[in-house]
PDB file of C-alpha atoms in Angstrom:
ATOM      1  CA  MET I   1     177.956 105.335 107.682  1.00 80.00           C
ATOM      2  CA  ASN I   2     180.517 103.427 105.591  1.00 90.00           C
ATOM      3  CA  LYS I   3     178.607 104.180 102.396  1.00 94.00           C
ATOM      4  CA  GLN I   4     178.557 107.877 103.209  1.00 96.00           C
ATOM      5  CA  LEU I   5     182.274 107.859 104.035  1.00 96.00           C
ATOM      6  CA  SER I   6     182.988 106.236 100.672  1.00 96.00           C
ATOM      7  CA  ARG I   7     180.805 108.798  98.915  1.00 97.00           C
ATOM      8  CA  ILE I   8     182.599 111.617 100.712  1.00 97.00           C
ATOM      9  CA  GLU I   9     185.972 110.150  99.735  1.00 97.00           C
ATOM     10  CA  SER I  10     184.925 110.101  96.077  1.00 97.00           C
ATOM     11  CA  LYS I  11     183.626 113.675  96.150  1.00 97.00           C
ATOM     12  CA  LEU I  12     186.719 114.896  97.954  1.00 97.00           C
ATOM     13  CA  ALA I  13     188.960 113.335  95.307  1.00 97.00           C
ATOM     14  CA  ARG I  14     186.925 115.057  92.588  1.00 96.00           C
ATOM     15  CA  LEU I  15     187.128 118.415  94.353  1.00 97.00           C
ATOM     16  CA  LYS I  16     190.877 118.097  94.868  1.00 96.00           C
ATOM     17  CA  GLN I  17     191.312 117.294  91.181  1.00 96.00           C
ATOM     18  CA  LYS I  18     189.114 120.186  90.026  1.00 95.00           C
ATOM     19  CA  ASP I  19     190.431 122.811  92.449  1.00 95.00           C
ATOM     20  CA  LYS I  20     194.108 122.636  91.543  1.00 93.00           C
ATOM     21  CA  HIS I  21     194.573 126.353  92.150  1.00 93.00           C
ATOM     22  CA  TYR I  22     192.827 126.338  95.550  1.00 95.00           C
ATOM     23  CA  GLN I  23     189.994 128.677  94.633  1.00 94.00           C
ATOM     24  CA  ILE I  24     187.673 127.341  97.325  1.00 95.00           C
ATOM     25  CA  PHE I  25     187.872 129.407 100.517  1.00 94.00           C
ATOM     26  CA  GLY I  26     190.456 127.945 102.910  1.00 93.00           C
ATOM     27  CA  ALA I  27     191.802 125.410 100.418  1.00 95.00           C
ATOM     28  CA  ALA I  28     195.152 127.173 100.243  1.00 95.00           C
ATOM     29  CA  ASP I  29     195.514 126.408 103.958  1.00 94.00           C
ATOM     30  CA  HIS I  30     194.572 122.716 104.037  1.00 95.00           C
ATOM     31  CA  ARG I  31     195.345 121.858 100.361  1.00 96.00           C
ATOM     32  CA  TYR I  32     192.901 118.959 100.630  1.00 97.00           C
ATOM     33  CA  GLN I  33     195.291 117.077 102.887  1.00 96.00           C
ATOM     34  CA  PHE I  34     194.727 115.411 106.271  1.00 96.00           C
ATOM     35  CA  ASN I  35     196.867 114.771 109.297  1.00 95.00           C
ATOM     36  CA  GLU I  36     197.531 111.195 110.390  1.00 92.00           C
ATOM     37  CA  ALA I  37     194.465 109.170 111.348  1.00 88.00           C
ATOM     38  CA  ILE I  38     193.500 109.212 114.992  1.00 85.00           C
ATOM     39  CA  THR I  39     194.137 106.129 117.143  1.00 88.00           C
ATOM     40  CA  PRO I  40     191.490 104.453 119.331  1.00 90.00           C
ATOM     41  CA  SER I  41     193.732 104.875 122.379  1.00 91.00           C
ATOM     42  CA  PHE I  42     193.919 108.640 121.816  1.00 91.00           C
ATOM     43  CA  ILE I  43     190.128 108.826 121.534  1.00 92.00           C
ATOM     44  CA  SER I  44     189.661 106.765 124.694  1.00 93.00           C
ATOM     45  CA  LYS I  45     191.980 109.056 126.623  1.00 93.00           C
ATOM     46  CA  PHE I  46     190.289 112.188 125.286  1.00 92.00           C
ATOM     47  CA  GLU I  47     186.827 110.914 126.222  1.00 94.00           C
ATOM     48  CA  SER I  48     188.039 109.809 129.637  1.00 95.00           C
ATOM     49  CA  ASP I  49     189.845 113.084 130.347  1.00 92.00           C
ATOM     50  CA  HIS I  50     186.879 115.235 129.297  1.00 92.00           C
ATOM     51  CA  GLN I  51     184.027 112.934 130.337  1.00 93.00           C
ATOM     52  CA  CYS I  52     182.230 113.034 127.018  1.00 93.00           C
ATOM     53  CA  LYS I  53     181.375 110.650 124.200  1.00 94.00           C
ATOM     54  CA  LEU I  54     182.311 111.797 120.711  1.00 96.00           C
ATOM     55  CA  PRO I  55     179.667 111.105 118.023  1.00 97.00           C
ATOM     56  CA  GLU I  56     180.289 107.858 116.132  1.00 95.00           C
ATOM     57  CA  GLU I  57     180.201 109.424 112.678  1.00 95.00           C
ATOM     58  CA  TYR I  58     182.733 112.057 113.722  1.00 96.00           C
ATOM     59  CA  LEU I  59     185.004 109.309 115.061  1.00 94.00           C
ATOM     60  CA  GLY I  60     184.483 107.314 111.879  1.00 94.00           C
ATOM     61  CA  PHE I  61     185.598 110.295 109.842  1.00 95.00           C
ATOM     62  CA  LEU I  62     188.717 110.864 111.976  1.00 94.00           C
ATOM     63  CA  GLU I  63     189.681 107.215 111.664  1.00 92.00           C
ATOM     64  CA  HIS I  64     188.931 107.010 107.927  1.00 93.00           C
ATOM     65  CA  PHE I  65     190.465 110.290 106.737  1.00 95.00           C
ATOM     66  CA  GLY I  66     192.675 111.762 109.434  1.00 94.00           C
ATOM     67  CA  ASN I  67     192.906 114.027 112.439  1.00 94.00           C
ATOM     68  CA  GLY I  68     192.116 117.454 111.006  1.00 95.00           C
ATOM     69  CA  GLY I  69     192.613 118.804 107.510  1.00 96.00           C
ATOM     70  CA  ALA I  70     190.474 119.389 104.425  1.00 97.00           C
ATOM     71  CA  GLY I  71     187.063 120.823 105.220  1.00 97.00           C
ATOM     72  CA  PRO I  72     184.934 123.949 105.482  1.00 97.00           C
ATOM     73  CA  GLY I  73     186.538 127.252 106.409  1.00 95.00           C
ATOM     74  CA  PHE I  74     190.236 126.830 107.129  1.00 94.00           C
ATOM     75  CA  GLY I  75     189.791 123.079 107.429  1.00 96.00           C
ATOM     76  CA  LEU I  76     188.915 120.664 110.204  1.00 96.00           C
ATOM     77  CA  THR I  77     190.564 121.241 113.555  1.00 93.00           C
ATOM     78  CA  PRO I  78     192.824 118.478 114.956  1.00 92.00           C
ATOM     79  CA  ILE I  79     191.178 116.951 117.981  1.00 91.00           C
ATOM     80  CA  GLU I  80     194.022 117.996 120.266  1.00 88.00           C
ATOM     81  CA  ASP I  81     193.074 121.606 119.485  1.00 88.00           C
ATOM     82  CA  CYS I  82     189.295 121.153 119.614  1.00 89.00           C
ATOM     83  CA  LEU I  83     189.027 122.924 122.968  1.00 86.00           C
ATOM     84  CA  ILE I  84     190.628 126.024 121.460  1.00 70.00           C
ATOM     85  CA  CYS I  85     188.314 128.445 119.659  1.00 60.00           C
ATOM     86  CA  ASP I  86     190.970 130.879 118.441  1.00 60.00           C
ATOM     87  CA  ARG I  87     193.952 129.423 116.604  1.00 53.00           C
ATOM     88  CA  ASP I  88     195.963 132.639 116.939  1.00 57.00           C
ATOM     89  CA  TYR I  89     195.377 133.527 120.588  1.00 56.00           C
ATOM     90  CA  LYS I  90     194.580 130.072 121.992  1.00 59.00           C
ATOM     91  CA  VAL I  91     191.331 131.075 123.687  1.00 66.00           C
ATOM     92  CA  TRP I  92     189.913 128.024 125.402  1.00 69.00           C
ATOM     93  CA  LEU I  93     186.425 126.647 125.183  1.00 73.00           C
ATOM     94  CA  SER I  94     184.696 125.434 128.290  1.00 77.00           C
ATOM     95  CA  ASP I  95     183.870 122.007 129.671  1.00 90.00           C
ATOM     96  CA  PRO I  96     182.617 119.317 127.214  1.00 93.00           C
ATOM     97  CA  SER I  97     181.567 117.140 130.151  1.00 94.00           C
ATOM     98  CA  LYS I  98     178.705 119.534 130.915  1.00 95.00           C
ATOM     99  CA  PRO I  99     175.488 119.553 128.852  1.00 95.00           C
ATOM    100  CA  PHE I 100     175.232 121.990 125.954  1.00 96.00           C
ATOM    101  CA  GLN I 101     172.598 124.408 127.218  1.00 95.00           C
ATOM    102  CA  HIS I 102     171.062 125.612 123.946  1.00 97.00           C
ATOM    103  CA  THR I 103     168.284 124.087 121.851  1.00 97.00           C
ATOM    104  CA  SER I 104     167.569 127.210 119.791  1.00 96.00           C
ATOM    105  CA  LYS I 105     169.508 130.337 118.928  1.00 97.00           C
ATOM    106  CA  TRP I 106     171.022 132.066 121.973  1.00 97.00           C
ATOM    107  CA  ASP I 107     172.055 135.695 122.171  1.00 96.00           C
ATOM    108  CA  LEU I 108     172.267 138.566 124.650  1.00 94.00           C
ATOM    109  CA  ASP I 109     171.265 142.199 124.223  1.00 92.00           C
ATOM    110  CA  PHE I 110     173.273 145.055 125.671  1.00 89.00           C
ATOM    111  CA  ARG I 111     170.932 147.191 127.746  1.00 88.00           C
ATOM    112  CA  PRO I 112     172.924 150.009 129.344  1.00 85.00           C
ATOM    113  CA  SER I 113     171.821 151.908 132.398  1.00 84.00           C
ATOM    114  CA  PHE I 114     173.567 155.054 131.212  1.00 81.00           C
ATOM    115  CA  ASP I 115     173.143 157.264 128.185  1.00 83.00           C
ATOM    116  CA  PRO I 116     176.556 157.531 126.462  1.00 82.00           C
ATOM    117  CA  GLN I 117     175.805 161.200 125.780  1.00 80.00           C
ATOM    118  CA  GLU I 118     175.412 161.851 129.506  1.00 81.00           C
ATOM    119  CA  ASN I 119     177.916 159.455 131.085  1.00 85.00           C
ATOM    120  CA  LEU I 120     180.262 157.928 128.533  1.00 89.00           C
ATOM    121  CA  GLU I 121     182.642 156.494 131.131  1.00 90.00           C
ATOM    122  CA  GLU I 122     179.948 154.458 132.882  1.00 88.00           C
ATOM    123  CA  TYR I 123     178.464 153.422 129.557  1.00 90.00           C
ATOM    124  CA  ARG I 124     181.830 152.075 128.424  1.00 92.00           C
ATOM    125  CA  LYS I 125     182.326 150.294 131.747  1.00 93.00           C
ATOM    126  CA  GLU I 126     178.962 148.558 131.425  1.00 92.00           C
ATOM    127  CA  TYR I 127     179.662 147.584 127.839  1.00 92.00           C
ATOM    128  CA  LYS I 128     183.013 146.071 128.801  1.00 93.00           C
ATOM    129  CA  GLU I 129     181.293 144.029 131.517  1.00 93.00           C
ATOM    130  CA  PHE I 130     178.669 142.917 128.999  1.00 91.00           C
ATOM    131  CA  GLU I 131     181.330 141.860 126.487  1.00 90.00           C
ATOM    132  CA  THR I 132     183.212 139.891 129.145  1.00 89.00           C
ATOM    133  CA  ASN I 133     180.070 137.988 130.062  1.00 92.00           C
ATOM    134  CA  TYR I 134     178.909 137.560 126.461  1.00 91.00           C
ATOM    135  CA  HIS I 135     182.118 135.788 125.436  1.00 89.00           C
ATOM    136  CA  GLN I 136     182.425 133.532 128.466  1.00 89.00           C
ATOM    137  CA  PRO I 137     183.433 129.972 127.535  1.00 88.00           C
ATOM    138  CA  LYS I 138     180.603 128.538 129.653  1.00 91.00           C
ATOM    139  CA  TYR I 139     178.110 129.274 126.889  1.00 93.00           C
ATOM    140  CA  LEU I 140     179.806 126.551 124.843  1.00 93.00           C
ATOM    141  CA  ASN I 141     179.842 123.893 127.530  1.00 94.00           C
ATOM    142  CA  GLY I 142     179.174 120.515 125.945  1.00 95.00           C
ATOM    143  CA  ALA I 143     180.683 121.400 122.540  1.00 95.00           C
ATOM    144  CA  ILE I 144     184.035 121.090 120.822  1.00 95.00           C
ATOM    145  CA  SER I 145     185.429 123.391 118.139  1.00 93.00           C
ATOM    146  CA  ILE I 146     185.793 121.528 114.844  1.00 94.00           C
ATOM    147  CA  CYS I 147     186.386 124.278 112.284  1.00 93.00           C
ATOM    148  CA  ASN I 148     187.595 127.882 112.134  1.00 91.00           C
ATOM    149  CA  ASP I 149     185.406 129.610 109.543  1.00 93.00           C
ATOM    150  CA  GLY I 150     187.463 132.800 109.574  1.00 89.00           C
ATOM    151  CA  CYS I 151     187.005 136.262 111.109  1.00 88.00           C
ATOM    152  CA  GLY I 152     186.253 134.800 114.530  1.00 87.00           C
ATOM    153  CA  TYR I 153     183.448 132.436 113.479  1.00 92.00           C
ATOM    154  CA  PHE I 154     183.661 128.812 114.606  1.00 92.00           C
ATOM    155  CA  PHE I 155     181.713 125.673 113.808  1.00 95.00           C
ATOM    156  CA  VAL I 156     181.253 123.556 116.921  1.00 95.00           C
ATOM    157  CA  LEU I 157     180.063 119.979 117.390  1.00 97.00           C
ATOM    158  CA  VAL I 158     177.784 119.221 120.334  1.00 97.00           C
ATOM    159  CA  VAL I 159     179.092 116.260 122.354  1.00 96.00           C
ATOM    160  CA  ASN I 160     176.832 116.467 125.393  1.00 96.00           C
ATOM    161  CA  GLY I 161     173.146 117.296 125.830  1.00 95.00           C
ATOM    162  CA  PRO I 162     169.927 117.263 123.761  1.00 96.00           C
ATOM    163  CA  GLU I 163     171.651 118.654 120.654  1.00 97.00           C
ATOM    164  CA  TYR I 164     174.195 115.829 120.695  1.00 97.00           C
ATOM    165  CA  GLY I 165     175.847 115.298 117.324  1.00 97.00           C
ATOM    166  CA  ASN I 166     174.578 118.519 115.736  1.00 98.00           C
ATOM    167  CA  ILE I 167     176.704 121.294 114.250  1.00 98.00           C
ATOM    168  CA  TRP I 168     176.324 124.803 115.696  1.00 97.00           C
ATOM    169  CA  MET I 169     177.976 128.125 114.948  1.00 96.00           C
ATOM    170  CA  ASP I 170     179.620 130.493 117.413  1.00 94.00           C
ATOM    171  CA  GLY I 171     178.930 133.879 115.849  1.00 93.00           C
ATOM    172  CA  ARG I 172     179.472 136.026 118.907  1.00 92.00           C
ATOM    173  CA  VAL I 173     182.359 137.814 117.201  1.00 90.00           C
ATOM    174  CA  SER I 174     179.771 139.884 115.307  1.00 91.00           C
ATOM    175  CA  ASP I 175     177.148 139.823 118.084  1.00 92.00           C
ATOM    176  CA  GLY I 176     175.348 137.018 116.264  1.00 94.00           C
ATOM    177  CA  GLY I 177     175.108 134.703 119.240  1.00 95.00           C
ATOM    178  CA  ILE I 178     175.337 130.920 119.180  1.00 96.00           C
ATOM    179  CA  TYR I 179     172.970 129.177 116.787  1.00 97.00           C
ATOM    180  CA  PRO I 180     172.309 125.935 114.877  1.00 97.00           C
ATOM    181  CA  SER I 181     174.483 126.109 111.783  1.00 96.00           C
ATOM    182  CA  THR I 182     172.694 126.777 108.513  1.00 94.00           C
ATOM    183  CA  ASP I 183     175.774 128.459 107.054  1.00 92.00           C
ATOM    184  CA  LEU I 184     176.154 125.908 104.266  1.00 92.00           C
ATOM    185  CA  GLY I 185     172.560 126.240 103.150  1.00 93.00           C
ATOM    186  CA  ASN I 186     170.802 123.545 105.173  1.00 94.00           C
ATOM    187  CA  THR I 187     167.415 124.505 106.589  1.00 91.00           C
ATOM    188  CA  GLY I 188     167.405 122.382 109.744  1.00 92.00           C
ATOM    189  CA  SER I 189     169.784 120.830 112.233  1.00 95.00           C
ATOM    190  CA  ILE I 190     172.637 118.918 110.647  1.00 97.00           C
ATOM    191  CA  LYS I 191     174.977 116.122 111.718  1.00 97.00           C
ATOM    192  CA  PHE I 192     178.694 116.006 111.053  1.00 97.00           C
ATOM    193  CA  LEU I 193     178.842 113.805 107.948  1.00 97.00           C
ATOM    194  CA  ASP I 194     175.875 115.534 106.290  1.00 97.00           C
ATOM    195  CA  TRP I 195     177.495 118.886 107.067  1.00 98.00           C
ATOM    196  CA  TYR I 196     180.802 117.811 105.575  1.00 98.00           C
ATOM    197  CA  GLU I 197     179.191 116.328 102.474  1.00 97.00           C
ATOM    198  CA  LEU I 198     177.127 119.478 101.989  1.00 97.00           C
ATOM    199  CA  TRP I 199     180.355 121.485 102.004  1.00 97.00           C
ATOM    200  CA  LEU I 200     181.731 119.182  99.318  1.00 97.00           C
ATOM    201  CA  ASP I 201     178.593 119.523  97.196  1.00 97.00           C
ATOM    202  CA  ASN I 202     178.636 123.317  97.520  1.00 96.00           C
ATOM    203  CA  SER I 203     182.342 123.459  96.666  1.00 97.00           C
ATOM    204  CA  LEU I 204     181.991 121.194  93.634  1.00 96.00           C
ATOM    205  CA  ASN I 205     179.110 123.312  92.351  1.00 94.00           C
ATOM    206  CA  LYS I 206     181.095 126.487  92.858  1.00 93.00           C
ATOM    207  CA  ILE I 207     184.158 125.138  91.045  1.00 90.00           C
ATOM    208  CA  THR I 208     182.008 123.899  88.153  1.00 84.00           C
ATOM    209  CA  GLN I 209     180.293 127.268  87.835  1.00 82.00           C
ATOM    210  CA  THR I 210     183.615 129.119  88.006  1.00 67.00           C
ATOM    211  CA  LYS I 211     185.146 126.973  85.262  1.00 54.00           C
ATOM    212  CA  THR I 212     182.034 127.405  83.110  1.00 54.00           C
ATOM    213  CA  ILE I 213     182.324 131.195  83.366  1.00 51.00           C
ATOM    214  CA  GLN I 214     186.073 131.110  82.683  1.00 56.00           C
ATOM    215  CA  ASN I 215     185.568 128.954  79.585  1.00 52.00           C
ATOM    216  CA  LYS I 216     182.934 131.196  78.035  1.00 52.00           C
ATOM    217  CA  PRO I 217     184.172 132.971  74.899  1.00 55.00           C
TER     218      PRO I 217
END
């Protein structure tokens, strides 16, 4: 893990140096900075309060770099806000002490009992009930929110259950369900440090390509 943290630190320094004008999505928010590093006592209290065990590599990152800051989307979420899945409206996630219930993509279909052409009022009532259920926090039991990817999408880290340590995406904002994150281009399940390093690699490639295009005569 220490070797990967050192590699990440080197890549992050390169990205910060190359992206001086914050062209990478979200960089203008976090500016490649981190909050103060997390303390072991804070972690112990968090794990005790929420009856979960945070993945070691995630803890290693928090201790090495800081508590929230530079990262995918609008940056990594400070751990004190990791049970909030909407930074504007403070919508709360559910209980990380309970097992994460998904092992493959989860979604729900709206199957109305009424034709909207025949009974629009009842159709709308059913849809509202469906939406209320669909967005219930319980579907993210066993996970913490680690990154706001914008437009209502959130990366979450599983801290309880068979998918422990893996990164998932909450895409319910666009009726996309909850699914293992492949948003950065990975083809299988991905752990925190690999996910973060993949973001760095993608960002460095993008900046290099952008500068190449800009420098063409």
